[in-house]
Amino acid sequence: MNDLERAIGDLVIANRILAKEDVVDAYGHVSIRHPQKPDHYLLSRSLSPEFVTRDDIIEFRLDGTPVSDTRPAYLERFIHGAIYEARPEINAVVHSHAEDILPFSISKTPLCCVAHVASDMGAHVPVWDIADKFGDETNLLVINMEQGRDMARALGPNTVVLMRGHGFSAAAEGLLKLVRMAVYLPRNARILLAAMRMGEFKALSEGEIRTRNRFRPGAPEMQRGWEFWARRAGCGDMLADSKGGV
Amino acid sequence: MNDLERAIGDLVIANRILAKEDVVDAYGHVSIRHPQKPDHYLLSRSLSPEFVTRDDIIEFRLDGTPVSDTRPAYLERFIHGAIYEARPEINAVVHSHAEDILPFSISKTPLCCVAHVASDMGAHVPVWDIADKFGDETNLLVINMEQGRDMARALGPNTVVLMRGHGFSAAAEGLLKLVRMAVYLPRNARILLAAMRMGEFKALSEGEIRTRNRFRPGAPEMQRGWEFWARRAGCGDMLADSKGGV
Amino acid sequence: MNDLERAIGDLVIANRILAKEDVVDAYGHVSIRHPQKPDHYLLSRSLSPEFVTRDDIIEFRLDGTPVSDTRPAYLERFIHGAIYEARPEINAVVHSHAEDILPFSISKTPLCCVAHVASDMGAHVPVWDIADKFGDETNLLVINMEQGRDMARALGPNTVVLMRGHGFSAAAEGLLKLVRMAVYLPRNARILLAAMRMGEFKALSEGEIRTRNRFRPGAPEMQRGWEFWARRAGCGDMLADSKGGV
Amino acid sequence: MNDLERAIGDLVIANRILAKEDVVDAYGHVSIRHPQKPDHYLLSRSLSPEFVTRDDIIEFRLDGTPVSDTRPAYLERFIHGAIYEARPEINAVVHSHAEDILPFSISKTPLCCVAHVASDMGAHVPVWDIADKFGDETNLLVINMEQGRDMARALGPNTVVLMRGHGFSAAAEGLLKLVRMAVYLPRNARILLAAMRMGEFKALSEGEIRTRNRFRPGAPEMQRGWEFWARRAGCGDMLADSKGGV
C-alpha cells in the first residue's frame, strides 16, 4: 500500500470516527490535502460519513471541480478548497453541524477553551455570519468559492470558525489533530455552558494552549486516541495500514 | 411493486426512523395521504412505530373511520384526518411527544428556528391548548374530529403546532421533508434553550427559511438523509424499493 | 402457567424494563403484592434488576421477613411492606434513584406534572427527609419498618414520594401503571426543569390528571406501552405468558 | 490463581468498567497499590482503559519508574505514585477527565455531595490549579513527581481533588469503593447543577456521609454494584476469579 492509499485509508477512518462520535450525521464532511499535489484535495462523494469507503473518495481541485469524477459532490465542498487555498500549512479540514457548538454560533458569548483536551481549538474562535456579506436570501450553505473565501477570511489564522445558525469548519496540519479537536470541541462547549451558569470561570491561558499544542501527532498518547476512536467506530481492522492520522 | 406498495414501504421506513431517532416511543404516529385517493390516508394500527410492518398499515377515511379494518386504531388518528382535510397540499402528518419540544408547549417563550437543518419548521410555531376550547376535563388527547379540527385551525398554514403539555403535530408536502423536520425539531429546541441561557441570540430570518425550503426532496443531499436514517433504523434492505420519501 | 406464575413473570419483565429505561441501575427494586395473599409481597433477592429471573423472586411478609428464603435481601425492602400495609388498594411498589428526579428531592421547588404521559404521578409529590425524624446519623436508607412507615406517611394518598438526597418511591394499583409512571417521571422532571428556565409555565390541571387516570391498564394503548418496553428490554419472548402488567 | 493475579484481574475489570461508564475515554487511568509491595503500584501501559488486559499491567515504583518494563507508560503516572506516597491507607487511585465534573474545576462554586450514592466523595472536594505553582507554561498534565506531590498536597485527607480545566484524581482504600465513587461522582455533579438552578438546595450532612462510609466493600449491596458494572462492561466471565474489588 503506497502513501496515497494509506492517506485515503486514514480519511475513511476519520469519516467513520466523526460519525460514531456524533460530530457529523447525514451531513458534514472531512477532507485531506492531496499528499502529492498540494493544489488538490481528497473528499468523499455526496455520502453520509458513516458509510464512506475508499471508493467514495474523489480528488478535487482547490476550486471544487473534480479531477475526473462525475458522481454528485457535497454542495459545500468549497469550504475545503477555500481553506486549503488560504492556508498552505493546513492539510485537513472538517465541516460539521455538531449540536453543542450551535448555541455559540447564534450568541454574542464567545466560545473559549476551558478543557485541556480541547486545546487544539486555540484561544480565539471567530463567528462568521453568511448574511453579513451575502444577505438575507441564502440557504446558509457555502455553495461557491466566493462564499468559501469569505468564510476562510473569517477563520483567519485560527483553527475553528463558527458559522451562524449552521455549524463550524476547522482546519489542522494533520488529520489526527483535526479529528481529536472535532471530537472534543462539543465537549468543551458543554462544559463552558455549564460553568457559565455558576458564574465566573477560568479558561485555559494562551500560554497553556501554546504549550499543549507542542504535542507531536506520532507520540504514544496521541496515537492512543486515534486507536481508541477507530476501534470504537468499527475500523480496528484498518489500523494495521493506518498512518495514524499523521 | 406498484406505487401504492412503494408508498406503504416508505411509510414503514418513516415509522422506524422516527422510533430510532427518539421522535416517537411507544406513542406517536405518522401517516401519508393515500396516493390515489386524496380523501383517504394510510396509518398503522395501534402499534409502537418501531414494530410497524406493511401489514399493519390501515386505510382510513378523513373522518377517522377505517375503510375495512377492525383492528384497534390509534385513539388520536383524528389529528391526521383533520390536517389532511384542512390542507389539500399536505401529504404526510406526524404526531409526537418528543421530549425536547415539550418545554416550549407549556411556556410563553416561542419556539423559533435557529438551526439551518430545522428550517422546514418555518418561522412561526403556534401553540394549541386543548383546554381553551374543551375545558379542564379532557385527557389532553385529540380523540374526535371536532378536537382535530380545532387543532388544525391552530396549525393554520404553518408546519408545526405544539400541543400544550402533550407534544406536537406537523405536516409536510412529502414524507422525507416531514421526517427530516421531525428529527431536527428537537435538536433546534435544545440549541435554542442553550442559546437563550447566554442572552441575546439570532434566529434564521424569514428570507433564509424561504430560500432553504426550495430544496427538492429528490436532490442528492436530501436523499442522503433518507438513506442515512433508514440504514441507522435497520431498514437498509428496504431502500431498493423506496421512493425516497418523495 | 397459573396466575401466580404469570404475575411473577410480569414482575421479572418489570425489573428488566426499569433497568433498560435507566430508572434503576445496580440499585433500586420493584415489587408486587402477592396475588393470593394480600399480607405478603414478592420482590427479588438482593440483585440488580437487569439480571432478575423467576428464581430470584422471594415471598416476604409485610414486615420484611422472608417466608422461607435465606438469600440476602434488599436492605430497603421495608419501603415495600410499609406502603402495602398503609395502602390496601396498592398492588405494586417501586424504589429508584433515577437521576433526574434527585434535584427536586433536595430543592424547595415542587415536582409537578407538566407532561401528559406522566399524569399517573398525580398533582402533588411530597418530599420526605429521613433526617426530620431520624436525625443526622442515618445512611439515608430505609432499613427498618419504623423508617418505612414514616416514609409511607409522607407518601400519604399520593403516588410518588421523593426521598431527600436519595431517590423516590412510588405506588400503584397495578404493575403496568407503576412501570409507565416510573419511566415517564424522569422525563417530566427534565421537561419541567427546562420550562422553568424560560419563566412561567402551565402544569396539567387536577381535572386533566383525574380524567387521564381513568385509562384501563388493559386498553390497547396501555398494552402498547407494556409491549414496547418489554421488547426493548429483551423480554419479547416473555410476552406470550404475560398478564400485561394488569 | 494467586492473590496478585486476582488483584490484577480486578484492575482489568476496573479499567473496563470506567470505560463503559464514560468515566474515562482514550484518556484517564486507574491503578492499585501492589498487594505485597506497598512501595510499588500496578498500572496499565499507555493504552485506552477499554482495551486493557492482564498483559498490559506494569509494576511501577512510587517515583514512576517501571520495575522492568520498557513499553510506553502513561505520561501522568506520577499522579498515582504521589498519592500512594502521601497516603499509606490508600490502595487504589483513578485519574479521569469525566465531562460533568469539569465545570466545577473552573468555577468558584464548590462540588459538594447531594446524592447518597456518591457519598464516598466526602464532604469536601478541593480544587488544584497547576498554574498556582507551576505557572502559565505547563500543558496542564502532571508529568513529574514534583507536580504529583503538589497535587497530592491539595488532595490532602480527602477522596477527590479536581484539577482545573483538566479533570479529577481520586483515592480510596479499595478498588470497588474507588470505582463506585468514580461512577457516581459525575451523576452527583449533574444533580447539583440542576438543583442549583432552582435556588436553595440541601446537601448530605457530614454525619450522613460518615455514617454511609461504614459500608463494608464485601457486603452484598456493595458486591451487587461490582457485578452489575462488570457485566455491563462485558467482564461477566472474569467475575468467577474476582476478589470483588475488595
mmCIF file with all atom_site columns, C-alpha atoms in Angstrom, chain A residues 120-227:
data_model
loop_
_atom_site.group_PDB
_atom_site.id
_atom_site.type_symbol
_atom_site.label_atom_id
_atom_site.label_alt_id
_atom_site.label_comp_id
_atom_site.label_asym_id
_atom_site.label_entity_id
_atom_site.label_seq_id
_atom_site.pdbx_PDB_ins_code
_atom_site.Cartn_x
_atom_site.Cartn_y
_atom_site.Cartn_z
_atom_site.occupancy
_atom_site.B_iso_or_equiv
_atom_site.pdbx_formal_charge
_atom_site.auth_seq_id
_atom_site.auth_comp_id
_atom_site.auth_asym_id
_atom_site.auth_atom_id
_atom_site.pdbx_PDB_model_num
ATOM 1   C CA . ASP A 1 120 ? -6.248  22.377 19.763 1.00 0.00 ? 120 ASP A CA 1
ATOM 2   C CA . MET A 1 121 ? -9.224  24.694 19.222 1.00 0.00 ? 121 MET A CA 1
ATOM 3   C CA . GLY A 1 122 ? -6.989  27.628 20.170 1.00 0.00 ? 122 GLY A CA 1
ATOM 4   C CA . ALA A 1 123 ? -7.700  30.683 22.261 1.00 0.00 ? 123 ALA A CA 1
ATOM 5   C CA . HIS A 1 124 ? -9.920  32.510 19.771 1.00 0.00 ? 124 HIS A CA 1
ATOM 6   C CA . VAL A 1 125 ? -12.942 31.166 17.848 1.00 0.00 ? 125 VAL A CA 1
ATOM 7   C CA . PRO A 1 126 ? -14.431 33.682 15.394 1.00 0.00 ? 126 PRO A CA 1
ATOM 8   C CA . VAL A 1 127 ? -18.042 33.584 14.226 1.00 0.00 ? 127 VAL A CA 1
ATOM 9   C CA . TRP A 1 128 ? -18.888 34.001 10.554 1.00 0.00 ? 128 TRP A CA 1
ATOM 10  C CA . ASP A 1 129 ? -22.376 35.122 9.568  1.00 0.00 ? 129 ASP A CA 1
ATOM 11  C CA . ILE A 1 130 ? -23.071 34.449 5.892  1.00 0.00 ? 130 ILE A CA 1
ATOM 12  C CA . ALA A 1 131 ? -25.724 37.186 5.940  1.00 0.00 ? 131 ALA A CA 1
ATOM 13  C CA . ASP A 1 132 ? -23.147 39.904 6.620  1.00 0.00 ? 132 ASP A CA 1
ATOM 14  C CA . LYS A 1 133 ? -21.884 39.732 3.069  1.00 0.00 ? 133 LYS A CA 1
ATOM 15  C CA . PHE A 1 134 ? -24.423 37.631 1.167  1.00 0.00 ? 134 PHE A CA 1
ATOM 16  C CA . GLY A 1 135 ? -27.623 38.995 2.612  1.00 0.00 ? 135 GLY A CA 1
ATOM 17  C CA . ASP A 1 136 ? -30.876 37.520 3.739  1.00 0.00 ? 136 ASP A CA 1
ATOM 18  C CA . GLU A 1 137 ? -31.700 35.217 0.835  1.00 0.00 ? 137 GLU A CA 1
ATOM 19  C CA . THR A 1 138 ? -29.041 32.500 1.142  1.00 0.00 ? 138 THR A CA 1
ATOM 20  C CA . ASN A 1 139 ? -29.779 28.931 2.224  1.00 0.00 ? 139 ASN A CA 1
ATOM 21  C CA . LEU A 1 140 ? -26.916 29.407 4.745  1.00 0.00 ? 140 LEU A CA 1
ATOM 22  C CA . LEU A 1 141 ? -24.746 26.914 2.842  1.00 0.00 ? 141 LEU A CA 1
ATOM 23  C CA . VAL A 1 142 ? -21.328 27.685 1.372  1.00 0.00 ? 142 VAL A CA 1
ATOM 24  C CA . ILE A 1 143 ? -22.069 26.828 -2.238 1.00 0.00 ? 143 ILE A CA 1
ATOM 25  C CA . ASN A 1 144 ? -19.346 28.630 -4.210 1.00 0.00 ? 144 ASN A CA 1
ATOM 26  C CA . MET A 1 145 ? -15.757 29.807 -3.889 1.00 0.00 ? 145 MET A CA 1
ATOM 27  C CA . GLU A 1 146 ? -16.715 33.385 -3.145 1.00 0.00 ? 146 GLU A CA 1
ATOM 28  C CA . GLN A 1 147 ? -18.606 32.307 -0.059 1.00 0.00 ? 147 GLN A CA 1
ATOM 29  C CA . GLY A 1 148 ? -15.864 29.839 0.869  1.00 0.00 ? 148 GLY A CA 1
ATOM 30  C CA . ARG A 1 149 ? -13.230 32.525 0.658  1.00 0.00 ? 149 ARG A CA 1
ATOM 31  C CA . ASP A 1 150 ? -15.282 34.877 2.788  1.00 0.00 ? 150 ASP A CA 1
ATOM 32  C CA . MET A 1 151 ? -15.596 32.168 5.424  1.00 0.00 ? 151 MET A CA 1
ATOM 33  C CA . ALA A 1 152 ? -11.855 31.392 5.205  1.00 0.00 ? 152 ALA A CA 1
ATOM 34  C CA . ARG A 1 153 ? -11.120 35.084 5.765  1.00 0.00 ? 153 ARG A CA 1
ATOM 35  C CA . ALA A 1 154 ? -13.210 34.970 8.937  1.00 0.00 ? 154 ALA A CA 1
ATOM 36  C CA . LEU A 1 155 ? -11.335 31.854 10.039 1.00 0.00 ? 155 LEU A CA 1
ATOM 37  C CA . GLY A 1 156 ? -8.075  33.765 9.565  1.00 0.00 ? 156 GLY A CA 1
ATOM 38  C CA . PRO A 1 157 ? -5.121  32.125 11.340 1.00 0.00 ? 157 PRO A CA 1
ATOM 39  C CA . ASN A 1 158 ? -7.396  30.299 13.796 1.00 0.00 ? 158 ASN A CA 1
ATOM 40  C CA . THR A 1 159 ? -8.370  26.629 13.961 1.00 0.00 ? 159 THR A CA 1
ATOM 41  C CA . VAL A 1 160 ? -12.151 26.859 14.168 1.00 0.00 ? 160 VAL A CA 1
ATOM 42  C CA . VAL A 1 161 ? -14.725 29.215 12.698 1.00 0.00 ? 161 VAL A CA 1
ATOM 43  C CA . LEU A 1 162 ? -18.349 29.036 13.836 1.00 0.00 ? 162 LEU A CA 1
ATOM 44  C CA . MET A 1 163 ? -20.942 29.515 11.108 1.00 0.00 ? 163 MET A CA 1
ATOM 45  C CA . ARG A 1 164 ? -24.044 31.302 12.356 1.00 0.00 ? 164 ARG A CA 1
ATOM 46  C CA . GLY A 1 165 ? -27.086 29.026 12.666 1.00 0.00 ? 165 GLY A CA 1
ATOM 47  C CA . HIS A 1 166 ? -25.255 26.319 10.788 1.00 0.00 ? 166 HIS A CA 1
ATOM 48  C CA . GLY A 1 167 ? -22.192 24.720 12.404 1.00 0.00 ? 167 GLY A CA 1
ATOM 49  C CA . PHE A 1 168 ? -18.427 25.044 12.242 1.00 0.00 ? 168 PHE A CA 1
ATOM 50  C CA . SER A 1 169 ? -15.463 24.491 9.968  1.00 0.00 ? 169 SER A CA 1
ATOM 51  C CA . ALA A 1 170 ? -11.991 23.685 11.253 1.00 0.00 ? 170 ALA A CA 1
ATOM 52  C CA . ALA A 1 171 ? -8.502  23.219 9.925  1.00 0.00 ? 171 ALA A CA 1
ATOM 53  C CA . ALA A 1 172 ? -5.359  21.466 11.139 1.00 0.00 ? 172 ALA A CA 1
ATOM 54  C CA . GLU A 1 173 ? -1.924  20.479 9.920  1.00 0.00 ? 173 GLU A CA 1
ATOM 55  C CA . GLY A 1 174 ? -2.874  16.838 10.158 1.00 0.00 ? 174 GLY A CA 1
ATOM 56  C CA . LEU A 1 175 ? -5.872  14.549 10.293 1.00 0.00 ? 175 LEU A CA 1
ATOM 57  C CA . LEU A 1 176 ? -5.413  13.205 13.825 1.00 0.00 ? 176 LEU A CA 1
ATOM 58  C CA . LYS A 1 177 ? -5.153  16.685 15.295 1.00 0.00 ? 177 LYS A CA 1
ATOM 59  C CA . LEU A 1 178 ? -8.289  17.678 13.392 1.00 0.00 ? 178 LEU A CA 1
ATOM 60  C CA . VAL A 1 179 ? -10.303 14.639 14.455 1.00 0.00 ? 179 VAL A CA 1
ATOM 61  C CA . ARG A 1 180 ? -9.244  14.957 18.077 1.00 0.00 ? 180 ARG A CA 1
ATOM 62  C CA . MET A 1 181 ? -10.204 18.620 18.115 1.00 0.00 ? 181 MET A CA 1
ATOM 63  C CA . ALA A 1 182 ? -13.550 17.969 16.434 1.00 0.00 ? 182 ALA A CA 1
ATOM 64  C CA . VAL A 1 183 ? -14.399 15.257 18.973 1.00 0.00 ? 183 VAL A CA 1
ATOM 65  C CA . TYR A 1 184 ? -13.532 17.421 21.965 1.00 0.00 ? 184 TYR A CA 1
ATOM 66  C CA . LEU A 1 185 ? -14.896 20.775 20.755 1.00 0.00 ? 185 LEU A CA 1
ATOM 67  C CA . PRO A 1 186 ? -18.551 19.927 21.554 1.00 0.00 ? 186 PRO A CA 1
ATOM 68  C CA . ARG A 1 187 ? -17.498 18.628 24.949 1.00 0.00 ? 187 ARG A CA 1
ATOM 69  C CA . ASN A 1 188 ? -15.688 21.906 25.636 1.00 0.00 ? 188 ASN A CA 1
ATOM 70  C CA . ALA A 1 189 ? -18.856 23.782 24.650 1.00 0.00 ? 189 ALA A CA 1
ATOM 71  C CA . ARG A 1 190 ? -20.994 21.765 27.087 1.00 0.00 ? 190 ARG A CA 1
ATOM 72  C CA . ILE A 1 191 ? -18.507 22.309 29.921 1.00 0.00 ? 191 ILE A CA 1
ATOM 73  C CA . LEU A 1 192 ? -18.350 26.026 29.229 1.00 0.00 ? 192 LEU A CA 1
ATOM 74  C CA . LEU A 1 193 ? -22.131 26.326 29.142 1.00 0.00 ? 193 LEU A CA 1
ATOM 75  C CA . ALA A 1 194 ? -22.435 24.547 32.496 1.00 0.00 ? 194 ALA A CA 1
ATOM 76  C CA . ALA A 1 195 ? -19.657 26.600 34.094 1.00 0.00 ? 195 ALA A CA 1
ATOM 77  C CA . MET A 1 196 ? -21.162 29.894 32.918 1.00 0.00 ? 196 MET A CA 1
ATOM 78  C CA . ARG A 1 197 ? -24.356 29.011 34.777 1.00 0.00 ? 197 ARG A CA 1
ATOM 79  C CA . MET A 1 198 ? -22.388 29.041 38.014 1.00 0.00 ? 198 MET A CA 1
ATOM 80  C CA . GLY A 1 199 ? -20.856 32.467 37.423 1.00 0.00 ? 199 GLY A CA 1
ATOM 81  C CA . GLU A 1 200 ? -17.187 33.289 36.959 1.00 0.00 ? 200 GLU A CA 1
ATOM 82  C CA . PHE A 1 201 ? -14.956 30.642 35.366 1.00 0.00 ? 201 PHE A CA 1
ATOM 83  C CA . LYS A 1 202 ? -11.307 30.225 34.352 1.00 0.00 ? 202 LYS A CA 1
ATOM 84  C CA . ALA A 1 203 ? -10.365 29.456 30.746 1.00 0.00 ? 203 ALA A CA 1
ATOM 85  C CA . LEU A 1 204 ? -7.069  27.966 29.601 1.00 0.00 ? 204 LEU A CA 1
ATOM 86  C CA . SER A 1 205 ? -4.458  30.692 29.231 1.00 0.00 ? 205 SER A CA 1
ATOM 87  C CA . GLU A 1 206 ? -2.775  31.409 25.921 1.00 0.00 ? 206 GLU A CA 1
ATOM 88  C CA . GLY A 1 207 ? 0.461   30.083 27.386 1.00 0.00 ? 207 GLY A CA 1
ATOM 89  C CA . GLU A 1 208 ? -1.161  26.784 28.306 1.00 0.00 ? 208 GLU A CA 1
ATOM 90  C CA . ILE A 1 209 ? -2.759  26.433 24.885 1.00 0.00 ? 209 ILE A CA 1
ATOM 91  C CA . ARG A 1 210 ? 0.561   27.177 23.192 1.00 0.00 ? 210 ARG A CA 1
ATOM 92  C CA . THR A 1 211 ? 2.416   24.693 25.389 1.00 0.00 ? 211 THR A CA 1
ATOM 93  C CA . ARG A 1 212 ? -0.128  21.941 24.839 1.00 0.00 ? 212 ARG A CA 1
ATOM 94  C CA . ASN A 1 213 ? -0.042  22.345 21.091 1.00 0.00 ? 213 ASN A CA 1
ATOM 95  C CA . ARG A 1 214 ? 3.578   21.181 21.019 1.00 0.00 ? 214 ARG A CA 1
ATOM 96  C CA . PHE A 1 215 ? 2.388   17.554 21.219 1.00 0.00 ? 215 PHE A CA 1
ATOM 97  C CA . ARG A 1 216 ? 3.569   15.550 18.188 1.00 0.00 ? 216 ARG A CA 1
ATOM 98  C CA . PRO A 1 217 ? 0.762   13.548 16.494 1.00 0.00 ? 217 PRO A CA 1
ATOM 99  C CA . GLY A 1 218 ? 3.057   10.500 16.426 1.00 0.00 ? 218 GLY A CA 1
ATOM 100 C CA . ALA A 1 219 ? 3.510   10.416 20.221 1.00 0.00 ? 219 ALA A CA 1
ATOM 101 C CA . PRO A 1 220 ? 2.020   7.378  22.018 1.00 0.00 ? 220 PRO A CA 1
ATOM 102 C CA . GLU A 1 221 ? -0.588  9.462  23.848 1.00 0.00 ? 221 GLU A CA 1
ATOM 103 C CA . MET A 1 222 ? -1.820  10.975 20.576 1.00 0.00 ? 222 MET A CA 1
ATOM 104 C CA . GLN A 1 223 ? -1.875  7.607  18.807 1.00 0.00 ? 223 GLN A CA 1
ATOM 105 C CA . ARG A 1 224 ? -3.819  6.204  21.761 1.00 0.00 ? 224 ARG A CA 1
ATOM 106 C CA . GLY A 1 225 ? -6.686  8.495  20.789 1.00 0.00 ? 225 GLY A CA 1
ATOM 107 C CA . TRP A 1 226 ? -6.567  7.519  17.125 1.00 0.00 ? 226 TRP A CA 1
ATOM 108 C CA . GLU A 1 227 ? -6.653  3.823  18.017 1.00 0.00 ? 227 GLU A CA 1
#
